[in-house]
PDB file of N, CA and C in Angstrom:
ATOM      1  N   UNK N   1    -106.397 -38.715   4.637  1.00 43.00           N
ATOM      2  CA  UNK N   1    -105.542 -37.779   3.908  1.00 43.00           C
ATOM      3  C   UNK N   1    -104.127 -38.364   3.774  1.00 43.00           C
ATOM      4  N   UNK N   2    -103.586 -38.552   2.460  1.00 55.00           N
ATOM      5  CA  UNK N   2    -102.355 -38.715   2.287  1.00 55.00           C
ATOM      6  C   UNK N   2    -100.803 -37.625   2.746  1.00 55.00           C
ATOM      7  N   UNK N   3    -100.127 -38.442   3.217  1.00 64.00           N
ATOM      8  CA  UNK N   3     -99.156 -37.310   3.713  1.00 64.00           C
ATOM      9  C   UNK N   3     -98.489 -37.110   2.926  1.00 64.00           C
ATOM     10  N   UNK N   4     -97.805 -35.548   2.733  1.00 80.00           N
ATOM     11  CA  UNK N   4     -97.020 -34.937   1.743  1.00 80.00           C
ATOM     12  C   UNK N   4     -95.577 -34.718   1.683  1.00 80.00           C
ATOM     13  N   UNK N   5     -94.768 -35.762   1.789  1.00 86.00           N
ATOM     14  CA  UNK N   5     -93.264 -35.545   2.017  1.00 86.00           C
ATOM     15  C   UNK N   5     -92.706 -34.595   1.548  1.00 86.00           C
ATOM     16  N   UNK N   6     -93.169 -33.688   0.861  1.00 94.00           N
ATOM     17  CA  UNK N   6     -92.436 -32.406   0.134  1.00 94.00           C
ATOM     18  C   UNK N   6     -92.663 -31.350   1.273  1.00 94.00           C
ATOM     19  N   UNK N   7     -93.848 -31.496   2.163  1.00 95.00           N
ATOM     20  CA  UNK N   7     -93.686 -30.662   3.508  1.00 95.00           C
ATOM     21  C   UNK N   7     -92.594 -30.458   3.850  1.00 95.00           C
ATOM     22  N   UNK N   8     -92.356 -28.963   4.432  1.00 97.00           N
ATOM     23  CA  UNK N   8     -91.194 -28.800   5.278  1.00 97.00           C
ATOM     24  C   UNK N   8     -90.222 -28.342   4.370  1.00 97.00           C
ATOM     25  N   UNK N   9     -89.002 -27.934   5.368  1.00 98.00           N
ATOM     26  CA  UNK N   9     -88.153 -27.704   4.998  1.00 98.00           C
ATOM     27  C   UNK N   9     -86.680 -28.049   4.330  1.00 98.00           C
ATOM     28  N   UNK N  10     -86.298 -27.997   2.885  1.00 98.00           N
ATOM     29  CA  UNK N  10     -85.423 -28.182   2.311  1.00 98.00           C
ATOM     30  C   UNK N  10     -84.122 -27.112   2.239  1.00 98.00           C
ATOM     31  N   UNK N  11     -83.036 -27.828   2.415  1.00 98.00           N
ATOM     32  CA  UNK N  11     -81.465 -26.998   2.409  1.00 98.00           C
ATOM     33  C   UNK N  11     -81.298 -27.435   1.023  1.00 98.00           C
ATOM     34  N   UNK N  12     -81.480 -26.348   0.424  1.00 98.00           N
ATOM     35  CA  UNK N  12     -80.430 -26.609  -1.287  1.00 98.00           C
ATOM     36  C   UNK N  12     -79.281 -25.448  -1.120  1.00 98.00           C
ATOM     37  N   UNK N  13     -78.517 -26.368  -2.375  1.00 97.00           N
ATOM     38  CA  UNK N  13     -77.283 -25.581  -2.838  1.00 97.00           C
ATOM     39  C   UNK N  13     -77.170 -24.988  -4.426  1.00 97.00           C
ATOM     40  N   UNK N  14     -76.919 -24.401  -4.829  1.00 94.00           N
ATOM     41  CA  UNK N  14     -76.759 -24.048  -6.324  1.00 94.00           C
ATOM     42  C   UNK N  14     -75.294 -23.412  -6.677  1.00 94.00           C
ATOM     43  N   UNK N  15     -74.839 -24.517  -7.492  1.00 85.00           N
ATOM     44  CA  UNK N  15     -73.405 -24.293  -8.246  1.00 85.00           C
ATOM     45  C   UNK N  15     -73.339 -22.918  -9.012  1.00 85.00           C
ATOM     46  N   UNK N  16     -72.337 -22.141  -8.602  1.00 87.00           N
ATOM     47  CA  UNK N  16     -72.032 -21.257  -9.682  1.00 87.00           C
ATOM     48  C   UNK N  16     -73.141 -20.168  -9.395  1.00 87.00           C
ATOM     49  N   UNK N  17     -73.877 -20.269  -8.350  1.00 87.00           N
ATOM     50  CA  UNK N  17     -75.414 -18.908  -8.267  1.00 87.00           C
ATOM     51  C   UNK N  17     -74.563 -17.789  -7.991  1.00 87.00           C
ATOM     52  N   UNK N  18     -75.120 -16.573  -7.903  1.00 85.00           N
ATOM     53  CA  UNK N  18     -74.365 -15.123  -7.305  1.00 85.00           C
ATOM     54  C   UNK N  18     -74.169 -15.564  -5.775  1.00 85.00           C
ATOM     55  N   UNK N  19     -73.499 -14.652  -5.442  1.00 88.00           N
ATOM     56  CA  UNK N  19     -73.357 -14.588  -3.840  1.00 88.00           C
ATOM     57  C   UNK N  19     -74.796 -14.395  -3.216  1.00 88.00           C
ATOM     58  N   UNK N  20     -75.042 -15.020  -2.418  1.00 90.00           N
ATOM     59  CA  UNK N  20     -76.304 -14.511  -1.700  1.00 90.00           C
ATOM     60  C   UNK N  20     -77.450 -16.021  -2.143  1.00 90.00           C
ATOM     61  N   UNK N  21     -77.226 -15.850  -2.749  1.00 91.00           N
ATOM     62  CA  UNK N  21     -78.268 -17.079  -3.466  1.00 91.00           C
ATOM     63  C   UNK N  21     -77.994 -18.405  -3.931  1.00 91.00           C
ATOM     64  N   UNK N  22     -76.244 -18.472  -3.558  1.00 94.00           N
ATOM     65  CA  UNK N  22     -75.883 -19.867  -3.689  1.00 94.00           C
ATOM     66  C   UNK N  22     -76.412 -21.172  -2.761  1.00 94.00           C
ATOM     67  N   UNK N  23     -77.001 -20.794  -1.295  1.00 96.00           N
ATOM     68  CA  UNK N  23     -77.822 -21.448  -0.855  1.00 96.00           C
ATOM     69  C   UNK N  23     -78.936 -20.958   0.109  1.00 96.00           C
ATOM     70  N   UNK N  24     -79.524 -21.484   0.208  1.00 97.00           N
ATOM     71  CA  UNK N  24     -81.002 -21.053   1.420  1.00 97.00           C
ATOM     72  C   UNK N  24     -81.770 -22.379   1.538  1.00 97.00           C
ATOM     73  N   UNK N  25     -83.033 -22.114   1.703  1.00 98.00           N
ATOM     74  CA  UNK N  25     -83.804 -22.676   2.514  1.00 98.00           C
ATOM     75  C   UNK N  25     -85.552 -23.385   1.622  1.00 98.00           C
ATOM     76  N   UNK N  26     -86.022 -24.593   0.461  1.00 98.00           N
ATOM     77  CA  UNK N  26     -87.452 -24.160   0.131  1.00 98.00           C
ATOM     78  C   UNK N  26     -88.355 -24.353   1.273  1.00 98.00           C
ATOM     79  N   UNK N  27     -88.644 -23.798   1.894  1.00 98.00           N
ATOM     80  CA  UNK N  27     -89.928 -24.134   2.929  1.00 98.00           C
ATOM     81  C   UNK N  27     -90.994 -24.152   2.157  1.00 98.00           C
ATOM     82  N   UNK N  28     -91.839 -26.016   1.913  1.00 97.00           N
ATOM     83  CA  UNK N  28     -93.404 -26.072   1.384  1.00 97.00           C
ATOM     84  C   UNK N  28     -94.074 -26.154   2.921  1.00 97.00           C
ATOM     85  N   UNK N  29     -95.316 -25.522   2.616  1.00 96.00           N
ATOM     86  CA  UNK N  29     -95.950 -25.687   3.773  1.00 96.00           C
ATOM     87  C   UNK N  29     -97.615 -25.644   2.867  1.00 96.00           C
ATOM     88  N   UNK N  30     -98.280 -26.199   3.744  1.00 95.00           N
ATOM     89  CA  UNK N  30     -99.810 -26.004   3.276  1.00 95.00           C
ATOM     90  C   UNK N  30    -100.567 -25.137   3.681  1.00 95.00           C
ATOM     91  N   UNK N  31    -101.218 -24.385   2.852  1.00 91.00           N
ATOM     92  CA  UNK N  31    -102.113 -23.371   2.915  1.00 91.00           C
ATOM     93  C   UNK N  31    -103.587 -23.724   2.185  1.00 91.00           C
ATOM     94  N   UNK N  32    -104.682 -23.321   3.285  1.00 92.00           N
ATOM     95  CA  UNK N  32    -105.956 -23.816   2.617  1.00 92.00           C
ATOM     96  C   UNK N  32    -106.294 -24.918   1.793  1.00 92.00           C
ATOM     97  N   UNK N  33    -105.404 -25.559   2.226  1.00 90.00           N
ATOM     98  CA  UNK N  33    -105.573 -27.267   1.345  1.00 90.00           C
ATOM     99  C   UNK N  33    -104.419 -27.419   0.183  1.00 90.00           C
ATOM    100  N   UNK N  34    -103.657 -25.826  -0.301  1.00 92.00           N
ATOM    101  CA  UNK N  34    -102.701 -25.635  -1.251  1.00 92.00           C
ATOM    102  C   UNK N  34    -101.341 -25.843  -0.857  1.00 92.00           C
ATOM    103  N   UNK N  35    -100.799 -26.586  -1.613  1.00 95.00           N
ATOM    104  CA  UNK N  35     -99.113 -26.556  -1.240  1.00 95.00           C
ATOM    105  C   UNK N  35     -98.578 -25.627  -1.630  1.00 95.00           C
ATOM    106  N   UNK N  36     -97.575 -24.518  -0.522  1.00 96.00           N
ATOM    107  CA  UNK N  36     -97.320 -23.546  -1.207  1.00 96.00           C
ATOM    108  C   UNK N  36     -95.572 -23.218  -1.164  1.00 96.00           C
ATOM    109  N   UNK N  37     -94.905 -22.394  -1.787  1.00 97.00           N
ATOM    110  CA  UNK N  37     -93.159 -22.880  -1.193  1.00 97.00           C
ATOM    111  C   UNK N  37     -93.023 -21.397  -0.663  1.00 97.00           C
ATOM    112  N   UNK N  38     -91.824 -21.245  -0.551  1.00 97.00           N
ATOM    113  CA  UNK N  38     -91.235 -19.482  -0.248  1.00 97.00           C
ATOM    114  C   UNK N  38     -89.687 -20.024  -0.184  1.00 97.00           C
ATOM    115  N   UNK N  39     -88.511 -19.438  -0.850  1.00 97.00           N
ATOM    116  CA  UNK N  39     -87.486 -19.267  -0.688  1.00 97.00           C
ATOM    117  C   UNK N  39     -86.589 -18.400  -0.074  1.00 97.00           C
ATOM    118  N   UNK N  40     -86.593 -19.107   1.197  1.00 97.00           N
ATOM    119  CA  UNK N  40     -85.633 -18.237   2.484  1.00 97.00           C
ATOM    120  C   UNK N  40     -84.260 -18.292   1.934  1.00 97.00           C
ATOM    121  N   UNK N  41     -83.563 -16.841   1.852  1.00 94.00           N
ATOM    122  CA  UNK N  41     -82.176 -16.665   1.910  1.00 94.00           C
ATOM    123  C   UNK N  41     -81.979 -15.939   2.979  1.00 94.00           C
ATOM    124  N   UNK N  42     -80.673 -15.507   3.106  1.00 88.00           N
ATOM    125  CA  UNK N  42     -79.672 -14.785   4.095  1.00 88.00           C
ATOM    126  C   UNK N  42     -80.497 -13.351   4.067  1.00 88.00           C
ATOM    127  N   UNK N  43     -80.304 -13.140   2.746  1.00 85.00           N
ATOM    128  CA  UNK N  43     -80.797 -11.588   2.567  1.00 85.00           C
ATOM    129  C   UNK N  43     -82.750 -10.905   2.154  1.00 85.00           C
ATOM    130  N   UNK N  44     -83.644 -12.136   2.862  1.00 92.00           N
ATOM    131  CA  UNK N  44     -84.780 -12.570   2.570  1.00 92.00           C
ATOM    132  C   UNK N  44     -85.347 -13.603   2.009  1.00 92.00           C
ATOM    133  N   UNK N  45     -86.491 -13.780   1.342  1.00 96.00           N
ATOM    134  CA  UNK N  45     -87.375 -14.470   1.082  1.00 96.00           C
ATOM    135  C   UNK N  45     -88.221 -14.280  -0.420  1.00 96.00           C
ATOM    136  N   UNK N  46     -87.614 -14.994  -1.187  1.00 95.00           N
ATOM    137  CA  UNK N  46     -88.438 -14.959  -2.667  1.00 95.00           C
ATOM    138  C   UNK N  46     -90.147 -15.714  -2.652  1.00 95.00           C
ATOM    139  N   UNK N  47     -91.081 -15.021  -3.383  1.00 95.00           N
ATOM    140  CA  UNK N  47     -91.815 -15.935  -3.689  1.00 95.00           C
ATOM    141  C   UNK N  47     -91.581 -16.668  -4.772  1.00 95.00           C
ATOM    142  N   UNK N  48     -92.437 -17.190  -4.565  1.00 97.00           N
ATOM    143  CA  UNK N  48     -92.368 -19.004  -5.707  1.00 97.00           C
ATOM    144  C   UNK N  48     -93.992 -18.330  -6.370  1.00 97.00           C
ATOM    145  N   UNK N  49     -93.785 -18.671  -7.801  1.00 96.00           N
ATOM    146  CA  UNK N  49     -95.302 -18.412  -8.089  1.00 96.00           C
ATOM    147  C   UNK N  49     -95.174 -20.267  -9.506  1.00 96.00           C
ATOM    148  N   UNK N  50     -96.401 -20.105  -9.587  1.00 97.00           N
ATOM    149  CA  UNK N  50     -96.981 -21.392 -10.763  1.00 97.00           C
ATOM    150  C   UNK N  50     -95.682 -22.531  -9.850  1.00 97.00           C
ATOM    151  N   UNK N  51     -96.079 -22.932  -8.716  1.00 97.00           N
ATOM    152  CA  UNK N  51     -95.773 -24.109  -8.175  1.00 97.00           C
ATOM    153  C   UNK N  51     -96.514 -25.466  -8.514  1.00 97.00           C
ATOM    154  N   UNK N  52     -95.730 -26.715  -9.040  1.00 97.00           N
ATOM    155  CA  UNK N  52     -96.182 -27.910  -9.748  1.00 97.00           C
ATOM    156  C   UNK N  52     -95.482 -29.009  -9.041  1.00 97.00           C
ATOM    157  N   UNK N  53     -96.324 -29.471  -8.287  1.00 95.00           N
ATOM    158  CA  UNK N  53     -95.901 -30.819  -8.008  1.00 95.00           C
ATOM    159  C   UNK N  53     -96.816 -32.055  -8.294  1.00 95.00           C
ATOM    160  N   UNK N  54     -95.876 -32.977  -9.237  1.00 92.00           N
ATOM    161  CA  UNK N  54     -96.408 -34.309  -9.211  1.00 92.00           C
ATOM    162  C   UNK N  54     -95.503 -35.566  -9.439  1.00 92.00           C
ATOM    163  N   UNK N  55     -95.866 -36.247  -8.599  1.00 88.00           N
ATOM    164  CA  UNK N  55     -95.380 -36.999  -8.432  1.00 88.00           C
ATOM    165  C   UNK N  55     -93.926 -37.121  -7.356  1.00 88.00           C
ATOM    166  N   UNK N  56     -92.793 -37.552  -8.401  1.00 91.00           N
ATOM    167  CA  UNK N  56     -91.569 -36.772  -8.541  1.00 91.00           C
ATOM    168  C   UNK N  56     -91.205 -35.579  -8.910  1.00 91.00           C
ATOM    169  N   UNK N  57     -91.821 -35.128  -9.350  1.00 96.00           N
ATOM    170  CA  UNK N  57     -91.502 -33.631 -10.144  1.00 96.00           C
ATOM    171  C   UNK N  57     -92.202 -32.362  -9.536  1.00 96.00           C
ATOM    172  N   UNK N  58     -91.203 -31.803  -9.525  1.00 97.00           N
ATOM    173  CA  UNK N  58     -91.303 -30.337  -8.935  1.00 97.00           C
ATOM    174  C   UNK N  58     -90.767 -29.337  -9.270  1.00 97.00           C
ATOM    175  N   UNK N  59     -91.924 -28.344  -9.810  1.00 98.00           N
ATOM    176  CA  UNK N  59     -91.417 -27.255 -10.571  1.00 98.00           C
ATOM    177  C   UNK N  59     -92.103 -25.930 -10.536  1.00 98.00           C
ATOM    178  N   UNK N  60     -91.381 -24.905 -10.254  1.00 98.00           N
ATOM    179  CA  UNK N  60     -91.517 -23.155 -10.020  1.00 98.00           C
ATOM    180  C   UNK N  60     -91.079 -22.327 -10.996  1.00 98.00           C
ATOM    181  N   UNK N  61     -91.297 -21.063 -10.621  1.00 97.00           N
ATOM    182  CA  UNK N  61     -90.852 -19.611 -10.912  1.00 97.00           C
ATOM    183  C   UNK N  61     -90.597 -18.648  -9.848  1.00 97.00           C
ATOM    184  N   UNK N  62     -89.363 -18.005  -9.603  1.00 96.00           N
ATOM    185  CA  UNK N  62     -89.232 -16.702  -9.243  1.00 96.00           C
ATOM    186  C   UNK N  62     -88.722 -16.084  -9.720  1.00 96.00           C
ATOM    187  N   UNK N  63     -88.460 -14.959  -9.244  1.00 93.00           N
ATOM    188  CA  UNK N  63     -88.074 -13.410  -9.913  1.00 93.00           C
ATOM    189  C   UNK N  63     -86.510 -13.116  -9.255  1.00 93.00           C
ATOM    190  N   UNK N  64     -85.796 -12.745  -9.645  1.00 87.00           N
ATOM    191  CA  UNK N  64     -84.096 -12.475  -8.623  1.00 87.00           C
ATOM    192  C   UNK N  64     -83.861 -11.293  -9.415  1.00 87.00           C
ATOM    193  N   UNK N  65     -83.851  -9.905  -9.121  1.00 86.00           N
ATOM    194  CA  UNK N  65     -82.939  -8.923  -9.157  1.00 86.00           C
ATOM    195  C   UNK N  65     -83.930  -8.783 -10.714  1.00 86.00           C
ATOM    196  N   UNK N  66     -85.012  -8.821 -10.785  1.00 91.00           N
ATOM    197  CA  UNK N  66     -86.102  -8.685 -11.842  1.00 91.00           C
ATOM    198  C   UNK N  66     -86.024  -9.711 -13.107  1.00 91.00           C
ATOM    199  N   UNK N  67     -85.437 -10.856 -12.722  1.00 91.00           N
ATOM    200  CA  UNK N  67     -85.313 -11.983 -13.824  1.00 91.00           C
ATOM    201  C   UNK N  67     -86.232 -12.926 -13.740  1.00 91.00           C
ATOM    202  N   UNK N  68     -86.982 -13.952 -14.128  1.00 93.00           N
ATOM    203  CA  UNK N  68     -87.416 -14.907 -14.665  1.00 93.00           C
ATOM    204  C   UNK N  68     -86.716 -16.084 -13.953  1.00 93.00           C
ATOM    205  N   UNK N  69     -86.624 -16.648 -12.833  1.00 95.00           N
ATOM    206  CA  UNK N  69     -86.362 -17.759 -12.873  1.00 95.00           C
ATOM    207  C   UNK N  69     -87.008 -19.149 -12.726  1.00 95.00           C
ATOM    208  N   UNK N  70     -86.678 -20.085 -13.696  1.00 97.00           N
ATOM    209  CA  UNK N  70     -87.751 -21.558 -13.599  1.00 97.00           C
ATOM    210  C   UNK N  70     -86.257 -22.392 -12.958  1.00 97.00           C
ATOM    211  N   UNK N  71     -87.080 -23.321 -12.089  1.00 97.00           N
ATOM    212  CA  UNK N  71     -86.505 -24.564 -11.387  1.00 97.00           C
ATOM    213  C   UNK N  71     -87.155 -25.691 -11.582  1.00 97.00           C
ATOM    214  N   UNK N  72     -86.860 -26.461 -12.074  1.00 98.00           N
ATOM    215  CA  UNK N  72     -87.704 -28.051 -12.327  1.00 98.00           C
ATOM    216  C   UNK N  72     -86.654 -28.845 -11.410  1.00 98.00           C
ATOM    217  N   UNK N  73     -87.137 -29.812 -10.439  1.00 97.00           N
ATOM    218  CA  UNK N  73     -86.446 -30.947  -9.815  1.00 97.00           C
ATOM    219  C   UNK N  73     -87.196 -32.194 -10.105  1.00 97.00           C
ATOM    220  N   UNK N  74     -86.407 -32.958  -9.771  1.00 97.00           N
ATOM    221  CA  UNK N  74     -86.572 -34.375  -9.165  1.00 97.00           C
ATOM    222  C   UNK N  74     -86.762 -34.905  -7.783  1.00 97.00           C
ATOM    223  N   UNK N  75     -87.921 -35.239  -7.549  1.00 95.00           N
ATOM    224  CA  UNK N  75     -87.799 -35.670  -5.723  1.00 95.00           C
ATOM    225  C   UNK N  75     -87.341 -37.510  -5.845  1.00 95.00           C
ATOM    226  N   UNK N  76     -86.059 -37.386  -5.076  1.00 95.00           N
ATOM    227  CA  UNK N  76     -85.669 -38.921  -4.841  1.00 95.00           C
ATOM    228  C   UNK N  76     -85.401 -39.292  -3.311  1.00 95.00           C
ATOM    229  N   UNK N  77     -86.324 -39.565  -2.725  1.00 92.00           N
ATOM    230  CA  UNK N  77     -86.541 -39.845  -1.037  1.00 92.00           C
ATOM    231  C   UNK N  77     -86.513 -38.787  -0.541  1.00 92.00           C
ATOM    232  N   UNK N  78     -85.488 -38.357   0.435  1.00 94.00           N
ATOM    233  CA  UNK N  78     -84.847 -36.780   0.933  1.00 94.00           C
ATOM    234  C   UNK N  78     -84.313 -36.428   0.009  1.00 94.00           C
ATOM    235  N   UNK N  79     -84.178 -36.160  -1.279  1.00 97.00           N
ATOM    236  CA  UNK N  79     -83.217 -35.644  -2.206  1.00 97.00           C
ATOM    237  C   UNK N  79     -84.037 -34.406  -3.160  1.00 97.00           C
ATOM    238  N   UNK N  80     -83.666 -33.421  -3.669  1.00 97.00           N
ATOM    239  CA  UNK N  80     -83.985 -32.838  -4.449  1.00 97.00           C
ATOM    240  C   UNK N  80     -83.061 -32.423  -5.619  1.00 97.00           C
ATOM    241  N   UNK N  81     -82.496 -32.842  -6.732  1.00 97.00           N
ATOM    242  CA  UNK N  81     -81.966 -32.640  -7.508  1.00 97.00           C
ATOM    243  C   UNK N  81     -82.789 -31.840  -8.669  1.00 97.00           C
ATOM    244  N   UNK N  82     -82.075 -31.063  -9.339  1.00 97.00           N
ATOM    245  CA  UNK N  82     -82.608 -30.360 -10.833  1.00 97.00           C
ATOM    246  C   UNK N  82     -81.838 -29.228 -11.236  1.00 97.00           C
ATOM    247  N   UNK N  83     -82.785 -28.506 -12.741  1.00 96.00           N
ATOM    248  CA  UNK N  83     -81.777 -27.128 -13.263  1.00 96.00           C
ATOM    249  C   UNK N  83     -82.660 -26.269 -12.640  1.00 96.00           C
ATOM    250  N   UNK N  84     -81.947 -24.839 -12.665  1.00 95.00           N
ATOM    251  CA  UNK N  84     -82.388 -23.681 -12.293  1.00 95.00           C
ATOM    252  C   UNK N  84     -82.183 -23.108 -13.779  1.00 95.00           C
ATOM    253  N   UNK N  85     -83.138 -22.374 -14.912  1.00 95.00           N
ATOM    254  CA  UNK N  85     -82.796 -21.784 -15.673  1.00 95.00           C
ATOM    255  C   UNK N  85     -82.575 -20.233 -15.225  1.00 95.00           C
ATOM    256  N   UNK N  86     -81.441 -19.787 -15.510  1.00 90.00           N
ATOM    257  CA  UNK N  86     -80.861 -18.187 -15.283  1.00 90.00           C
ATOM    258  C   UNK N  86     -80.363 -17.540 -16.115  1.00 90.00           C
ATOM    259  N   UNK N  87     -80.799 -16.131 -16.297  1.00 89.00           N
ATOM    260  CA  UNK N  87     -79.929 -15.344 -17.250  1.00 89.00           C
ATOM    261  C   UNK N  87     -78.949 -15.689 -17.780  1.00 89.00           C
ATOM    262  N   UNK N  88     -77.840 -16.326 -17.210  1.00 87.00           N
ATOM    263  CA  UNK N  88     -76.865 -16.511 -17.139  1.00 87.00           C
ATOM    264  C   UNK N  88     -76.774 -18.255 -17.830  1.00 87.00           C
ATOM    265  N   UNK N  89     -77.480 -18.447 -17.613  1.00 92.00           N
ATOM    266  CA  UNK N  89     -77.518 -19.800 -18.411  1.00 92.00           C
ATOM    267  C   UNK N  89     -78.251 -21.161 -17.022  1.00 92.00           C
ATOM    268  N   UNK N  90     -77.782 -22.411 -17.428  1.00 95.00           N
ATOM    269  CA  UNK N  90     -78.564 -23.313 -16.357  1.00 95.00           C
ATOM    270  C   UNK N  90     -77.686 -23.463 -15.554  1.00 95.00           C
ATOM    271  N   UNK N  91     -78.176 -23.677 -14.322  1.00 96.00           N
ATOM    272  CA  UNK N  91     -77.129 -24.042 -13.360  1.00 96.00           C
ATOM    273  C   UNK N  91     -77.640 -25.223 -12.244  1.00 96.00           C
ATOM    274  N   UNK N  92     -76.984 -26.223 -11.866  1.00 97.00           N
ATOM    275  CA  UNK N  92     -77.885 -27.098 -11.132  1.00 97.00           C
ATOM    276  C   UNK N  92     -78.287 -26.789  -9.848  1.00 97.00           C
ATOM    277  N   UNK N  93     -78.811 -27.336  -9.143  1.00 97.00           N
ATOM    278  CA  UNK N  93     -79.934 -27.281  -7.765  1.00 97.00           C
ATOM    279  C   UNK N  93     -80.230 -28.783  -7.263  1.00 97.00           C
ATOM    280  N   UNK N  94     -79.229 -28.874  -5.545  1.00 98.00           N
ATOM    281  CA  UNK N  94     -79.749 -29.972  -5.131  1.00 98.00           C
ATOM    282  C   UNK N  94     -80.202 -29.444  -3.658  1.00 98.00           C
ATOM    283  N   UNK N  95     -80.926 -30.120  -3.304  1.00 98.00           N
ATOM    284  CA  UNK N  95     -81.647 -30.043  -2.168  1.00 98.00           C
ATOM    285  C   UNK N  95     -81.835 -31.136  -1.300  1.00 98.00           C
ATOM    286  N   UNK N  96     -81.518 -31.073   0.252  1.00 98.00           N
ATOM    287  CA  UNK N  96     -81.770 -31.888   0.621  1.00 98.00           C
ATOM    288  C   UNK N  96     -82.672 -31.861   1.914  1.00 98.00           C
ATOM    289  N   UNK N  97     -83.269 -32.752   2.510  1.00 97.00           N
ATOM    290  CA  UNK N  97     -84.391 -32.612   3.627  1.00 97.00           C
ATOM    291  C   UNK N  97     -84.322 -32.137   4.976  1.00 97.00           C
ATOM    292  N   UNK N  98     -84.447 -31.086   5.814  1.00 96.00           N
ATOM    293  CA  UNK N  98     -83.766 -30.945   7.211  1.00 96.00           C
ATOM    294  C   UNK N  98     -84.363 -31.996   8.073  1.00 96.00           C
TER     295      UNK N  98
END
């Protein structure tokens, strides 16, 4: 079995997010053979739904305060860079490895 460096836990930051959600936590972890994420904040835990990883690329959906949000990154070693699309327009998202 190949190992999955996207395991575990990531600290991102997001420029310009509301209070509360400018940073947290993606925890991927594996479930039943599935890679799955959850986004820990201060004030809880979002799910992640239509999670895509390949390769380099990594990309979701959640919901914030009943919105639509997509995140596409880039995985570069420990790094996670990308946009967050938001109501509000795009805003970036970096992440890095604990």
């Amino acid at each position: 079995m190949k190992s999955k460096p996207i395991l575990g836990e990531w600290l991102y930051e997001v420029s310009d997010a509301p209070y509360g959600y400018e940073k947290g936590s993606l925890i991927f972890s594996e479930k039943e053979g599935k890679t799955t994420c959850v986004i820990k904040l201060e004030a809880g835990e979002l799910a992640v739904n239509d999670l895509k990883i390949e390769k380099e690329k990594v990309s979701f959906s959640t919901t914030v305060d009943g919105n639509p949000i997509n995140v596409e990154q880039k995985k570069k070693k420990n790094k996670l860079t990308g946009k967050v699309d938001t109501p509000e327009g795009p805003k970036t998202l970096t992440a890095l490895k604990k």
